[in-house]
PDB file of C-alpha atoms and ligand atoms in Angstrom:
ATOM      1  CA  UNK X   1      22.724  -4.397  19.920  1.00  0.00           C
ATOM      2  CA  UNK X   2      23.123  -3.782  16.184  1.00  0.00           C
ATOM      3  CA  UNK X   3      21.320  -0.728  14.296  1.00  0.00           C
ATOM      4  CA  UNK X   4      20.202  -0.650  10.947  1.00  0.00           C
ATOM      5  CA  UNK X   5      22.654   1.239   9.101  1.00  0.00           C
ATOM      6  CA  UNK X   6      19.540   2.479   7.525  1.00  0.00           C
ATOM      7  CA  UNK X   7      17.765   3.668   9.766  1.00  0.00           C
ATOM      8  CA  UNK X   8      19.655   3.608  12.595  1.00  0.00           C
ATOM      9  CA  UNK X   9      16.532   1.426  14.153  1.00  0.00           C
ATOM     10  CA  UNK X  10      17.608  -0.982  16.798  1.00  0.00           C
ATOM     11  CA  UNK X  11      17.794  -4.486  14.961  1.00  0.00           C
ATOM     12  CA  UNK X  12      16.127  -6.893  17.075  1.00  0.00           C
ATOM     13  CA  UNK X  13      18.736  -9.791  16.527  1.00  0.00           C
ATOM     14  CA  UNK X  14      21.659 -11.089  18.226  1.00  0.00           C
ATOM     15  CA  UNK X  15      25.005 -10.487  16.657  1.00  0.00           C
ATOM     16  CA  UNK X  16      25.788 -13.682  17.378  1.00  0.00           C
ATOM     17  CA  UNK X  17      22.849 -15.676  15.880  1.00  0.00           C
ATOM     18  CA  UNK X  18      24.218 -14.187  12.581  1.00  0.00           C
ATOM     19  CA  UNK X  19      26.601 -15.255   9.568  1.00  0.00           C
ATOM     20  CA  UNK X  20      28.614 -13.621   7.568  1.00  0.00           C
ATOM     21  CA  UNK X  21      26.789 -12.902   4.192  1.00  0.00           C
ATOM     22  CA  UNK X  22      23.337 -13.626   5.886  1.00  0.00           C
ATOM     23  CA  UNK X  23      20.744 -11.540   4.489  1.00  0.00           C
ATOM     24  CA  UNK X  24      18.551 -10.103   7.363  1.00  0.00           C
ATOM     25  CA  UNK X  25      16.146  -7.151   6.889  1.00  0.00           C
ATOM     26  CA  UNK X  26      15.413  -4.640   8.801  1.00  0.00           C
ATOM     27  CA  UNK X  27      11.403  -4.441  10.387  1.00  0.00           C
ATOM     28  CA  UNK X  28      11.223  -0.455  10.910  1.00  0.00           C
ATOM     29  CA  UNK X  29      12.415   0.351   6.805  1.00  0.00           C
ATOM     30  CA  UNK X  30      12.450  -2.798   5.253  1.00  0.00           C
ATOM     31  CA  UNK X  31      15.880  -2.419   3.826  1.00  0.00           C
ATOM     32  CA  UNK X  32      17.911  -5.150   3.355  1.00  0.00           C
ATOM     33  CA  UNK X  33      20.453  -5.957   4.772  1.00  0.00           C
ATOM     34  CA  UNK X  34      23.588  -8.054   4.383  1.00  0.00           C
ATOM     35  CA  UNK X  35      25.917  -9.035   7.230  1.00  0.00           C
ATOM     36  CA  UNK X  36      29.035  -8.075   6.050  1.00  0.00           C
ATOM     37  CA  UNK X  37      31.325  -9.287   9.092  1.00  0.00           C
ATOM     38  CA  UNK X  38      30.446 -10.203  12.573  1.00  0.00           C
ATOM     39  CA  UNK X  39      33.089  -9.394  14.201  1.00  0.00           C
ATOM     40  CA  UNK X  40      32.899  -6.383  15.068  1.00  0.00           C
ATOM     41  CA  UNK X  41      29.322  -6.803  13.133  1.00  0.00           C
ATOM     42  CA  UNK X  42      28.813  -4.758  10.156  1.00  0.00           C
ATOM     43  CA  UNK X  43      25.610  -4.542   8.206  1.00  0.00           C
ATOM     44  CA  UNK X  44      25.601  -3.524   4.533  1.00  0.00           C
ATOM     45  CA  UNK X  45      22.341  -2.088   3.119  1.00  0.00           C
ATOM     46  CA  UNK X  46      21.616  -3.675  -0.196  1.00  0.00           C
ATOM     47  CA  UNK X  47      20.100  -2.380  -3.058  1.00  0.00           C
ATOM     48  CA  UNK X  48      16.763  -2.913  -2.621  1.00  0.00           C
ATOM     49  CA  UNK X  49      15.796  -1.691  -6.256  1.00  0.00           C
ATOM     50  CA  UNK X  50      12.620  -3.649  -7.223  1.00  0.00           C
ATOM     51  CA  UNK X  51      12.246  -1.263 -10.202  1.00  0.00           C
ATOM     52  CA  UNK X  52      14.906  -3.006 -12.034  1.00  0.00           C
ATOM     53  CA  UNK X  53      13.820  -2.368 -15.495  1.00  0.00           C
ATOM     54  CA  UNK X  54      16.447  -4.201 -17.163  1.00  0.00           C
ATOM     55  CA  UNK X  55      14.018  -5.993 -19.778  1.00  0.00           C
ATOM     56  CA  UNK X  56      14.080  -3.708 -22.361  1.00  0.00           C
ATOM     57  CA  UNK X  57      12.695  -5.324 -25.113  1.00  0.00           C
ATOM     58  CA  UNK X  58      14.727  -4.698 -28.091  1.00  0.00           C
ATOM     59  CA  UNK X  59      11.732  -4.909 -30.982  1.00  0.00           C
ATOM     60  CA  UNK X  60      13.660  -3.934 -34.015  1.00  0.00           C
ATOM     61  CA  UNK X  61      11.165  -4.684 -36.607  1.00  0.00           C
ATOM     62  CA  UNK X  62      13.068  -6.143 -40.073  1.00  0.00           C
ATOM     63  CA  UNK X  63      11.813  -4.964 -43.239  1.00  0.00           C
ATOM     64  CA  UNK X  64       9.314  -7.414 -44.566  1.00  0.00           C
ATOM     65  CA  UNK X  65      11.819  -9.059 -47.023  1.00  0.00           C
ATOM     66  CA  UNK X  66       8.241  -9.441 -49.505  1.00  0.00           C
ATOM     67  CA  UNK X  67      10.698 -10.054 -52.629  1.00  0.00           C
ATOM     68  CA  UNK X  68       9.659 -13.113 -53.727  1.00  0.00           C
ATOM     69  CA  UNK X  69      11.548 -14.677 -56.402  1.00  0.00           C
ATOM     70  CA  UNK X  70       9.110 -16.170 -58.852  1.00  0.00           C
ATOM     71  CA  UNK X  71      11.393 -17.798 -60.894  1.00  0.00           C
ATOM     72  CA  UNK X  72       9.152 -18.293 -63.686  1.00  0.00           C
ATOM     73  CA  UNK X  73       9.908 -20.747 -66.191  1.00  0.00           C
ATOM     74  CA  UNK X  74      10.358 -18.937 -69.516  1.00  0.00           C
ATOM     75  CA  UNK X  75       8.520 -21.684 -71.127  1.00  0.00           C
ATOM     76  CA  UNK X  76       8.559 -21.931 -75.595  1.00  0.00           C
ATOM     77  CA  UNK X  77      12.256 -20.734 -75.345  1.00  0.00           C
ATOM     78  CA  UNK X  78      12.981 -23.057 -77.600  1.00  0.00           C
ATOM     79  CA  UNK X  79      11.211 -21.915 -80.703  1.00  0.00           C
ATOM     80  CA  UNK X  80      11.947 -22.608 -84.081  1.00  0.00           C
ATOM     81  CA  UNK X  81      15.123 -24.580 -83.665  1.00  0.00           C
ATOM     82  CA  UNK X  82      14.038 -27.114 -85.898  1.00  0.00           C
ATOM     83  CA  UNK X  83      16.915 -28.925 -87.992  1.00  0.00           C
TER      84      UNK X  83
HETATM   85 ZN1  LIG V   1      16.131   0.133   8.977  1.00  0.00          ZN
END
């Protein structure tokens, strides 16, 4: 009979209806955990971090780049350069 390493709850499973790397949880704390080797069986409580804030939004707001270039024709210029 396996415990949860958690716990230390009795895991209601067989040892040997298990893989190695299966994912089982455990009903009394709900951790999970990951079968790490069957033989001799050993359970490895994962993470079970649901507050993973990893999506920190990185809003760097760019200056407003409001320099428009009016390129304005600099019209009659050409004044006066009559022969
Ligand atoms: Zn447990």
């Amino acid at each position: 009979m396996a415990t949860c390493p958690s716990c230390d709850a009795d895991l209601d499973f067989d040892e040997f209806e298990v893989d190695e790397d299966e994912i089982i949880s455990c009903g009394e704390c709900n951790a999970s955990l990951r079968v790490a080797s069957t033989s001799p069986l050993e359970l490895e409580v994962l993470d079970d971090d649901e507050d993973d804030d990893d999506d920190e939004e990185d809003e760097e707001e760019e200056e407003e780049d409001d320099d428009e270039d009016e390129d304005e024709e600099d019209a009659d210029d050409e004044e006066g350069l009559d022969e």
